Amino acid sequence: MDHFTLPPAFKSPSPEILHKIEEAIQSFSVITDVPVTFFNTNGEIQWECHRQSKFCNFFDVYKDPRSVCSKNLASSAKLATQLGEPYVFVCKAGLVKIAVSLILNGQVAGCFMAGPIIMGGLKESIITNVFSLNNIHFDSYPKIILFLRSMKIFKPKEVSHLASLLGSCVLASITHNEDYASINSQYKEQKRIGENLQRYKKENKTMPYPYELENQLIESVKDGDTNKSLSLLKKLLGELSLIEVGDVTSIKTKVLGICTILSRIAAEKSSLSQEQTESYFYDMNMLNQAVSFQELSILASNLIENISQVIASSSYSGKSQIIKQAIQNINENYKNRISLKTVADYLHTNPSYLSVLFKQEMGMTFTDYLNQTRINKSCELLANTGINLIDVSMQSGFDDQSYFSKVFKKMKGITPKDYRKVNAK
């Protein structure tokens, strides 16, 4: 059987798309035992699948472009295109066929014809029509009758299901789905990591533990920045996979350690409900039972996402979804230039309304909360790092060190420098 191709005059899609179409139609044909033929826009046979089960191939009239068969196929293909869905029709011999038009980039590329098949039962009229349409030699009678009687008989409802299935096969092959593409991308990423593992193993290379990446992940989760946390986790898992040469047990031990730290931080920063506590316990237990790197990655991502979101909303226990989202946005973007207006635009709401609602729900203004978030972050940097005050102010979201010191002293009662002397570890 030739590979599925399109006519030279048609602007062909990528080889990947053509392969997906061929693979889908072959799967349909093998599992249903129904032959499928692809005709180009001129009514010429371009590709056949399961050809040995195709009854039409017994007869020359089927391939004659001037015959009643060709005209019947052409009109059915046209109708399938106009309908935009599978079209079930009865050929001149009384056998059933299913037409599904192939449309790519707004251009009709041809039509898939499934069949012929027998619907309901092998009627005497079908045999009569077959012989009347074709100039059949007497010696061929037994062979043709036996072939007809060996064909599978489908009920009308089954034919309807076949039509839906064929249409879905064609549509799924040419339609890009972001969700499945994302999953497939993750699979390819894991495959790439596996190949890197083998290469590093052969070269006997050693890699240092990515402490910096781990610290960035912990800080990101503490900030409630879910998207950044998940991105950092993905990088960390990739490096751990290389360091441990794919040993899932060793990788799992390190990931469980990180998740334990983060769970404790979540408990300290927020008042966890019984349900949340049980959820963490369940997620950690599931993570501990992971048997593959992919499973470990998915479970760790889910746990990190949950912890990050709990921390992000820990300063608010009200019921307003707008304020919850506003707080999450602040926690994720406090290092950037954000304002009441930018957050309001993000939430598609009026700045004045957000200002009033924020003060009402939080007991402080938007600006005060933003500054409080930035100052709390600066306290962590002052206590845990030795970076200079300019960098502390920048990493906390303040553009001006003087303004940072002023706000810090107002909120904490002492200067950033004095705070570091008292709290530095």
CSV table of C-alpha atoms in Angstrom, one decimal:
chain,number,residue,atom,x,y,z
A,1,MET,CA,0.0,0.0,0.0
A,2,ASP,CA,1.3,3.4,-0.9
A,3,HIS,CA,1.7,6.2,1.7
A,4,PHE,CA,-1.1,8.7,1.9
A,5,THR,CA,-0.3,11.7,-0.3
A,6,LEU,CA,-2.2,14.7,-1.8
A,7,PRO,CA,-2.3,15.7,-5.4
A,8,PRO,CA,0.7,17.8,-6.6
A,9,ALA,CA,-1.6,20.8,-7.3
A,10,PHE,CA,-2.6,20.9,-3.7
A,11,LYS,CA,-0.4,22.8,-1.2
A,12,SER,CA,0.5,19.9,1.0
A,13,PRO,CA,0.5,20.2,4.8
A,14,SER,CA,3.4,19.0,6.9
A,15,PRO,CA,4.5,15.4,6.7
A,16,GLU,CA,3.4,15.0,10.3
A,17,ILE,CA,-0.2,15.9,9.4
A,18,LEU,CA,-0.2,13.5,6.5
A,19,HIS,CA,1.2,10.7,8.7
A,20,LYS,CA,-1.5,11.3,11.3
A,21,ILE,CA,-4.2,11.1,8.7
A,22,GLU,CA,-2.8,7.9,7.3
A,23,GLU,CA,-2.4,6.4,10.7
A,24,ALA,CA,-5.9,7.3,11.8
A,25,ILE,CA,-7.6,5.9,8.6
A,26,GLN,CA,-5.6,2.7,8.8
A,27,SER,CA,-6.7,2.3,12.4
A,28,PHE,CA,-10.3,2.8,11.4
A,29,SER,CA,-10.0,0.4,8.6
A,30,VAL,CA,-8.2,-2.4,10.5
A,31,ILE,CA,-10.5,-2.3,13.5
A,32,THR,CA,-13.8,-2.1,11.5
A,33,ASP,CA,-12.7,-4.3,8.5
A,34,VAL,CA,-14.0,-1.6,6.2
A,35,PRO,CA,-11.9,-0.5,3.2
A,36,VAL,CA,-11.2,3.2,2.8
A,37,THR,CA,-10.3,4.9,-0.5
A,38,PHE,CA,-9.1,8.5,-0.9
A,39,PHE,CA,-10.2,10.3,-4.1
A,40,ASN,CA,-8.7,13.6,-5.2
A,41,THR,CA,-10.9,16.5,-6.4
A,42,ASN,CA,-10.8,15.0,-10.0
A,43,GLY,CA,-12.4,11.8,-8.8
A,44,GLU,CA,-9.2,9.8,-9.2
A,45,ILE,CA,-8.1,7.2,-6.7
A,46,GLN,CA,-5.1,8.6,-4.8
A,47,TRP,CA,-4.7,6.1,-1.9
A,48,GLU,CA,-6.4,2.9,-0.7
A,49,CYS,CA,-6.5,1.2,2.6
A,50,HIS,CA,-7.5,-2.5,3.2
A,51,ARG,CA,-7.8,-2.9,-0.5
A,52,GLN,CA,-8.2,-6.7,-0.3
A,53,SER,CA,-11.6,-6.2,1.3
A,54,LYS,CA,-12.9,-3.8,-1.3
A,55,PHE,CA,-15.6,-5.4,-3.4
A,56,CYS,CA,-15.5,-2.6,-6.1
A,57,ASN,CA,-12.0,-3.7,-7.2
A,58,PHE,CA,-13.5,-6.7,-9.0
A,59,PHE,CA,-15.0,-4.5,-11.7
A,60,ASP,CA,-13.6,-2.2,-14.4
A,61,VAL,CA,-16.6,0.0,-14.4
A,62,TYR,CA,-15.6,1.3,-10.9
A,63,LYS,CA,-12.5,3.0,-12.3
A,64,ASP,CA,-14.1,4.3,-15.5
A,65,PRO,CA,-14.5,8.1,-15.0
A,66,ARG,CA,-17.5,8.1,-17.4
A,67,SER,CA,-19.4,5.3,-15.6
A,68,VAL,CA,-22.4,5.7,-13.4
A,69,CYS,CA,-20.3,4.6,-10.4
A,70,SER,CA,-17.9,7.5,-10.8
A,71,LYS,CA,-20.7,10.0,-11.2
A,72,ASN,CA,-22.4,8.6,-8.1
A,73,LEU,CA,-19.1,8.9,-6.1
A,74,ALA,CA,-18.4,12.5,-7.4
A,75,SER,CA,-21.9,13.7,-6.4
A,76,SER,CA,-21.6,12.1,-3.0
A,77,ALA,CA,-18.2,13.6,-2.4
A,78,LYS,CA,-19.6,17.1,-3.3
A,79,LEU,CA,-22.5,16.7,-1.0
A,80,ALA,CA,-20.2,15.6,1.9
A,81,THR,CA,-18.2,18.8,1.4
A,82,GLN,CA,-21.4,20.9,1.3
A,83,LEU,CA,-22.7,19.3,4.5
A,84,GLY,CA,-19.4,19.5,6.3
A,85,GLU,CA,-20.1,16.1,7.9
A,86,PRO,CA,-20.0,12.4,7.0
A,87,TYR,CA,-22.5,11.5,4.3
A,88,VAL,CA,-23.9,7.9,4.1
A,89,PHE,CA,-25.3,6.9,0.7
A,90,VAL,CA,-26.2,3.8,-1.3
A,91,CYS,CA,-24.3,3.1,-4.5
A,92,LYS,CA,-26.0,1.9,-7.8
A,93,ALA,CA,-25.4,-1.7,-6.7
A,94,GLY,CA,-27.3,-1.2,-3.5
A,95,LEU,CA,-24.2,-1.3,-1.3
A,96,VAL,CA,-23.6,1.4,1.3
A,97,LYS,CA,-20.7,3.9,1.4
A,98,ILE,CA,-19.6,6.7,3.7
A,99,ALA,CA,-18.1,9.9,2.3
A,100,VAL,CA,-16.0,12.3,4.4
A,101,SER,CA,-14.5,15.3,2.8
A,102,LEU,CA,-10.9,16.3,3.6
A,103,ILE,CA,-10.7,20.1,3.9
A,104,LEU,CA,-7.3,21.7,4.8
A,105,ASN,CA,-6.7,25.4,5.3
A,106,GLY,CA,-10.1,26.2,3.7
A,107,GLN,CA,-9.3,24.1,0.6
A,108,VAL,CA,-10.9,20.8,-0.4
A,109,ALA,CA,-8.2,18.3,-0.9
A,110,GLY,CA,-10.4,15.3,-1.8
A,111,CYS,CA,-12.7,12.8,-0.2
A,112,PHE,CA,-12.4,9.6,1.9
A,113,MET,CA,-14.9,6.8,0.8
A,114,ALA,CA,-15.4,4.0,3.3
A,115,GLY,CA,-17.0,0.8,1.9
A,116,PRO,CA,-18.7,-0.6,0.2
A,117,ILE,CA,-20.5,-2.4,3.0
A,118,ILE,CA,-23.7,-4.4,3.4
A,119,MET,CA,-26.4,-2.8,5.6
A,120,GLY,CA,-29.2,-4.9,7.0
A,121,GLY,CA,-28.5,-8.0,4.9
A,122,LEU,CA,-27.5,-9.4,1.5
A,123,LYS,CA,-30.5,-8.9,-0.6
A,124,GLU,CA,-31.2,-10.5,-4.0
A,125,SER,CA,-31.5,-7.0,-5.5
A,126,ILE,CA,-27.8,-6.3,-4.7
A,127,ILE,CA,-26.7,-9.4,-6.6
A,128,THR,CA,-28.9,-8.5,-9.5
A,129,ASN,CA,-27.6,-4.9,-9.6
A,130,VAL,CA,-24.0,-6.1,-9.5
A,131,PHE,CA,-24.4,-8.3,-12.5
A,132,SER,CA,-26.5,-5.8,-14.5
A,133,LEU,CA,-23.9,-3.0,-14.0
A,134,ASN,CA,-21.0,-5.1,-15.0
A,135,ASN,CA,-20.1,-7.3,-17.9
A,136,ILE,CA,-19.2,-10.4,-15.8
A,137,HIS,CA,-17.9,-13.6,-17.2
A,138,PHE,CA,-19.8,-16.7,-16.2
A,139,ASP,CA,-16.6,-18.2,-14.6
A,140,SER,CA,-16.5,-15.2,-12.1
A,141,TYR,CA,-20.0,-15.8,-10.7
A,142,PRO,CA,-19.0,-18.2,-7.9
A,143,LYS,CA,-16.1,-16.0,-6.8
A,144,ILE,CA,-18.2,-12.8,-6.7
A,145,ILE,CA,-21.1,-14.5,-4.8
A,146,LEU,CA,-18.7,-16.0,-2.2
A,147,PHE,CA,-17.1,-12.6,-1.7
A,148,LEU,CA,-20.4,-10.9,-1.2
A,149,ARG,CA,-21.5,-13.6,1.3
A,150,SER,CA,-18.2,-13.2,3.2
A,151,MET,CA,-18.7,-9.5,3.7
A,152,LYS,CA,-19.6,-8.4,7.2
A,153,ILE,CA,-23.2,-7.2,7.6
A,154,PHE,CA,-23.8,-3.9,9.5
A,155,LYS,CA,-27.0,-2.8,11.2
A,156,PRO,CA,-28.3,0.7,10.3
A,157,LYS,CA,-27.3,2.0,13.7
A,158,GLU,CA,-23.8,0.5,13.3
A,159,VAL,CA,-23.4,2.3,10.0
A,160,SER,CA,-24.3,5.6,11.7
A,161,HIS,CA,-21.6,4.9,14.3
A,162,LEU,CA,-19.1,4.0,11.5
A,163,ALA,CA,-19.8,7.4,9.9
A,164,SER,CA,-19.2,9.3,13.1
A,165,LEU,CA,-16.0,7.4,13.8
A,166,LEU,CA,-14.6,8.0,10.3
A,167,GLY,CA,-15.5,11.7,10.5
A,168,SER,CA,-13.8,11.9,14.0
A,169,CYS,CA,-10.7,10.2,12.7
A,170,VAL,CA,-10.3,12.7,9.9
A,171,LEU,CA,-11.1,15.7,12.1
A,172,ALA,CA,-8.8,14.7,14.9
A,173,SER,CA,-5.9,14.2,12.5
A,174,ILE,CA,-6.1,17.7,11.1
A,175,THR,CA,-7.2,19.7,14.2
A,176,HIS,CA,-4.6,21.0,16.6
A,177,ASN,CA,-5.6,20.6,20.2
A,178,GLU,CA,-3.6,22.6,22.7
A,179,ASP,CA,-4.3,20.4,25.7
A,180,TYR,CA,-3.1,17.2,24.0
A,181,ALA,CA,-0.3,19.0,22.3
A,182,SER,CA,0.9,20.1,25.8
A,183,ILE,CA,0.8,16.6,27.1
A,184,ASN,CA,2.7,15.4,24.0
A,185,SER,CA,5.2,18.1,24.5
A,186,GLN,CA,5.8,17.0,28.1
A,187,TYR,CA,6.3,13.4,26.9
A,188,LYS,CA,8.9,14.6,24.4
A,189,GLU,CA,10.6,16.6,27.1
A,190,GLN,CA,10.8,13.5,29.3
A,191,LYS,CA,12.2,11.5,26.3
A,192,ARG,CA,14.8,14.2,25.8
A,193,ILE,CA,15.8,14.0,29.5
A,194,GLY,CA,16.1,10.3,29.2
A,195,GLU,CA,18.5,10.7,26.2
A,196,ASN,CA,20.6,13.2,28.2
A,197,LEU,CA,20.7,10.8,31.1
A,198,GLN,CA,22.2,8.1,28.9
A,199,ARG,CA,24.8,10.5,27.4
A,200,TYR,CA,25.9,11.8,30.9
A,201,LYS,CA,26.1,8.3,32.2
A,202,LYS,CA,28.4,7.2,29.3
A,203,GLU,CA,30.6,10.3,29.9
A,204,ASN,CA,30.7,9.7,33.6
A,205,LYS,CA,29.9,13.3,34.3
A,206,THR,CA,29.0,14.6,37.8
A,207,MET,CA,26.9,17.6,38.5
A,208,PRO,CA,26.6,19.7,41.6
A,209,TYR,CA,23.3,19.8,43.5
A,210,PRO,CA,21.3,22.8,42.3
A,211,TYR,CA,20.9,24.5,45.7
A,212,GLU,CA,20.3,27.9,44.0
A,213,LEU,CA,17.4,26.5,41.9
A,214,GLU,CA,15.9,24.8,45.0
A,215,ASN,CA,16.1,28.1,46.9
A,216,GLN,CA,14.5,30.0,44.1
A,217,LEU,CA,11.6,27.4,44.0
A,218,ILE,CA,11.1,27.8,47.8
A,219,GLU,CA,11.1,31.6,47.6
A,220,SER,CA,8.7,31.5,44.6
A,221,VAL,CA,6.2,29.3,46.5
A,222,LYS,CA,6.5,31.5,49.6
A,223,ASP,CA,5.6,34.5,47.4
A,224,GLY,CA,2.6,32.6,46.1
A,225,ASP,CA,3.8,32.9,42.5
A,226,THR,CA,2.3,29.7,41.1
A,227,ASN,CA,3.4,30.0,37.5
A,228,LYS,CA,7.0,30.7,38.4
A,229,SER,CA,7.0,27.9,41.0
A,230,LEU,CA,5.9,25.3,38.4
A,231,SER,CA,8.4,26.6,35.9
A,232,LEU,CA,11.3,26.3,38.5
A,233,LEU,CA,10.0,22.9,39.6
A,234,LYS,CA,10.3,21.6,36.0
A,235,LYS,CA,13.9,22.8,35.8
A,236,LEU,CA,14.8,21.4,39.1
A,237,LEU,CA,13.3,18.0,38.3
A,238,GLY,CA,15.3,18.0,35.0
A,239,GLU,CA,18.5,18.6,36.8
A,240,LEU,CA,17.8,16.1,39.6
A,241,SER,CA,17.0,13.5,36.9
A,242,LEU,CA,20.5,14.1,35.4
A,243,ILE,CA,22.3,14.1,38.8
A,244,GLU,CA,20.6,10.9,39.9
A,245,VAL,CA,20.9,9.3,36.5
A,246,GLY,CA,17.1,8.6,36.3
A,247,ASP,CA,16.9,6.9,39.7
A,248,VAL,CA,13.2,7.7,40.6
A,249,THR,CA,13.7,6.7,44.2
A,250,SER,CA,16.6,9.1,44.8
A,251,ILE,CA,14.8,11.9,42.9
A,252,LYS,CA,11.6,11.2,44.9
A,253,THR,CA,13.5,11.5,48.3
A,254,LYS,CA,14.8,14.9,47.4
A,255,VAL,CA,11.4,16.2,46.1
A,256,LEU,CA,9.6,14.9,49.2
A,257,GLY,CA,12.1,16.8,51.3
A,258,ILE,CA,11.4,20.0,49.4
A,259,CYS,CA,7.6,19.5,49.6
A,260,THR,CA,7.8,18.9,53.4
A,261,ILE,CA,9.5,22.2,53.8
A,262,LEU,CA,6.9,24.0,51.7
A,263,SER,CA,4.0,22.3,53.5
A,264,ARG,CA,5.4,23.5,56.8
A,265,ILE,CA,5.8,27.0,55.4
A,266,ALA,CA,2.1,26.9,54.2
A,267,ALA,CA,1.1,25.8,57.7
A,268,GLU,CA,3.0,28.7,59.3
A,269,LYS,CA,1.7,31.3,56.9
A,270,SER,CA,-1.9,30.3,56.9
A,271,SER,CA,-4.5,28.6,59.2
A,272,LEU,CA,-4.9,25.3,57.4
A,273,SER,CA,-8.3,23.6,57.6
A,274,GLN,CA,-8.7,20.0,58.5
A,275,GLU,CA,-9.5,19.3,54.9
A,276,GLN,CA,-6.4,21.1,53.6
A,277,THR,CA,-4.2,19.2,56.1
A,278,GLU,CA,-5.7,15.9,55.0
A,279,SER,CA,-5.2,16.9,51.4
A,280,TYR,CA,-1.5,17.6,51.9
A,281,PHE,CA,-1.1,14.2,53.7
A,282,TYR,CA,-2.8,12.4,50.8
A,283,ASP,CA,-0.8,14.2,48.2
A,284,MET,CA,2.5,13.5,49.9
A,285,ASN,CA,1.5,9.8,50.3
A,286,MET,CA,0.7,9.6,46.6
A,287,LEU,CA,4.0,11.3,45.7
A,288,ASN,CA,5.8,8.7,47.9
A,289,GLN,CA,4.2,5.9,45.9
A,290,ALA,CA,5.2,7.3,42.4
A,291,VAL,CA,6.9,4.7,40.3
A,292,SER,CA,7.9,6.7,37.2
A,293,PHE,CA,9.5,10.0,36.6
A,294,GLN,CA,6.5,11.3,34.7
A,295,GLU,CA,4.1,10.3,37.5
A,296,LEU,CA,6.5,11.9,40.1
A,297,SER,CA,6.5,15.2,38.0
A,298,ILE,CA,2.8,15.4,37.7
A,299,LEU,CA,2.1,14.7,41.5
A,300,ALA,CA,4.9,17.1,42.6
A,301,SER,CA,3.5,19.8,40.3
A,302,ASN,CA,0.0,19.4,41.7
A,303,LEU,CA,1.3,19.6,45.3
A,304,ILE,CA,3.4,22.7,44.6
A,305,GLU,CA,0.5,24.4,42.9
A,306,ASN,CA,-1.8,23.7,45.8
A,307,ILE,CA,0.7,25.0,48.4
A,308,SER,CA,1.5,28.1,46.3
A,309,GLN,CA,-2.2,29.0,45.9
A,310,VAL,CA,-2.9,28.5,49.6
A,311,ILE,CA,0.0,30.8,50.6
A,312,ALA,CA,-1.0,33.3,47.9
A,313,SER,CA,-4.5,33.6,49.4
A,314,SER,CA,-3.4,33.2,53.1
A,315,SER,CA,-3.7,36.9,53.9
A,316,TYR,CA,-7.4,36.9,52.9
A,317,SER,CA,-10.1,34.7,54.2
A,318,GLY,CA,-13.1,36.5,52.8
A,319,LYS,CA,-15.4,35.3,50.0
A,320,SER,CA,-14.8,38.0,47.3
A,321,GLN,CA,-13.2,36.3,44.3
A,322,ILE,CA,-12.0,39.7,43.0
A,323,ILE,CA,-10.0,40.4,46.2
A,324,LYS,CA,-8.6,36.8,46.2
A,325,GLN,CA,-7.4,37.3,42.6
A,326,ALA,CA,-6.1,40.8,43.4
A,327,ILE,CA,-4.0,39.4,46.3
A,328,GLN,CA,-2.7,36.6,44.1
A,329,ASN,CA,-1.7,39.1,41.4
A,330,ILE,CA,0.1,41.2,44.0
A,331,ASN,CA,1.9,38.2,45.5
A,332,GLU,CA,3.1,37.2,42.0
A,333,ASN,CA,4.0,40.6,40.7
A,334,TYR,CA,5.1,42.7,43.7
A,335,LYS,CA,8.7,42.9,42.3
A,336,ASN,CA,7.4,44.6,39.2
A,337,ARG,CA,5.8,48.0,38.6
A,338,ILE,CA,2.2,47.3,39.5
A,339,SER,CA,-0.5,49.7,40.7
A,340,LEU,CA,-4.2,49.7,41.5
A,341,LYS,CA,-4.9,50.4,37.8
A,342,THR,CA,-2.8,47.6,36.4
A,343,VAL,CA,-4.4,45.1,38.8
A,344,ALA,CA,-7.9,46.4,38.0
A,345,ASP,CA,-7.2,46.1,34.3
A,346,TYR,CA,-6.0,42.5,34.9
A,347,LEU,CA,-9.2,41.7,36.7
A,348,HIS,CA,-11.3,43.6,34.1
A,349,THR,CA,-12.9,45.8,36.8
A,350,ASN,CA,-13.1,49.5,37.6
A,351,PRO,CA,-10.1,50.9,39.7
A,352,SER,CA,-12.4,52.9,42.0
A,353,TYR,CA,-14.6,49.9,42.7
A,354,LEU,CA,-11.5,47.7,43.4
A,355,SER,CA,-10.1,50.4,45.7
A,356,VAL,CA,-13.3,50.6,47.8
A,357,LEU,CA,-13.8,46.8,47.9
A,358,PHE,CA,-10.1,46.2,48.8
A,359,LYS,CA,-10.3,48.6,51.8
A,360,GLN,CA,-13.6,47.2,52.9
A,361,GLU,CA,-12.4,43.5,52.7
A,362,MET,CA,-8.7,43.9,53.8
A,363,GLY,CA,-9.0,46.8,56.3
A,364,MET,CA,-6.2,48.7,54.5
A,365,THR,CA,-5.6,50.4,51.2
A,366,PHE,CA,-4.3,48.7,48.1
A,367,THR,CA,-1.0,50.6,48.4
A,368,ASP,CA,-0.6,49.8,52.0
A,369,TYR,CA,-1.0,46.1,51.3
A,370,LEU,CA,1.4,46.2,48.4
A,371,ASN,CA,4.0,48.0,50.5
A,372,GLN,CA,3.4,45.5,53.4
A,373,THR,CA,4.0,42.6,50.9
A,374,ARG,CA,7.2,44.2,49.7
A,375,ILE,CA,8.5,45.0,53.2
A,376,ASN,CA,7.8,41.4,54.4
A,377,LYS,CA,9.9,40.2,51.4
A,378,SER,CA,12.7,42.6,52.2
A,379,CYS,CA,12.8,41.3,55.8
A,380,GLU,CA,13.4,37.8,54.5
A,381,LEU,CA,16.2,39.1,52.3
A,382,LEU,CA,17.8,41.2,55.1
A,383,ALA,CA,17.7,38.2,57.5
A,384,ASN,CA,18.8,35.5,55.2
A,385,THR,CA,21.2,37.1,52.7
A,386,GLY,CA,24.1,39.4,52.7
A,387,ILE,CA,23.2,41.5,49.6
A,388,ASN,CA,23.4,45.2,49.8
A,389,LEU,CA,20.4,47.5,50.6
A,390,ILE,CA,20.1,48.7,47.1
A,391,ASP,CA,19.6,45.1,45.8
A,392,VAL,CA,17.2,44.4,48.7
A,393,SER,CA,15.0,47.3,47.8
A,394,MET,CA,15.1,46.3,44.1
A,395,GLN,CA,14.3,42.7,44.7
A,396,SER,CA,11.5,43.7,47.0
A,397,GLY,CA,9.9,45.8,44.3
A,398,PHE,CA,11.0,49.3,45.3
A,399,ASP,CA,12.7,51.4,42.6
A,400,ASP,CA,14.1,53.9,45.1
A,401,GLN,CA,16.2,52.9,48.1
A,402,SER,CA,15.4,56.1,50.0
A,403,TYR,CA,11.6,55.5,49.6
A,404,PHE,CA,12.2,51.8,50.6
A,405,SER,CA,14.0,52.9,53.8
A,406,LYS,CA,11.3,55.4,54.6
A,407,VAL,CA,8.4,52.8,54.2
A,408,PHE,CA,10.4,50.2,56.1
A,409,LYS,CA,11.0,52.4,59.1
A,410,LYS,CA,7.4,53.5,59.2
A,411,MET,CA,6.2,49.8,59.2
A,412,LYS,CA,8.9,48.2,61.3
A,413,GLY,CA,10.0,51.0,63.6
A,414,ILE,CA,13.6,50.6,62.7
A,415,THR,CA,15.8,51.1,59.7
A,416,PRO,CA,16.6,48.1,57.3
A,417,LYS,CA,20.2,48.3,58.4
A,418,ASP,CA,19.3,47.9,62.1
A,419,TYR,CA,16.8,45.2,61.3
A,420,ARG,CA,19.6,43.2,59.7
A,421,LYS,CA,21.8,43.6,62.7
A,422,VAL,CA,19.1,42.1,65.0
A,423,ASN,CA,17.8,39.4,62.7
A,424,ALA,CA,20.7,38.3,60.5
A,425,LYS,CA,21.2,34.5,60.6
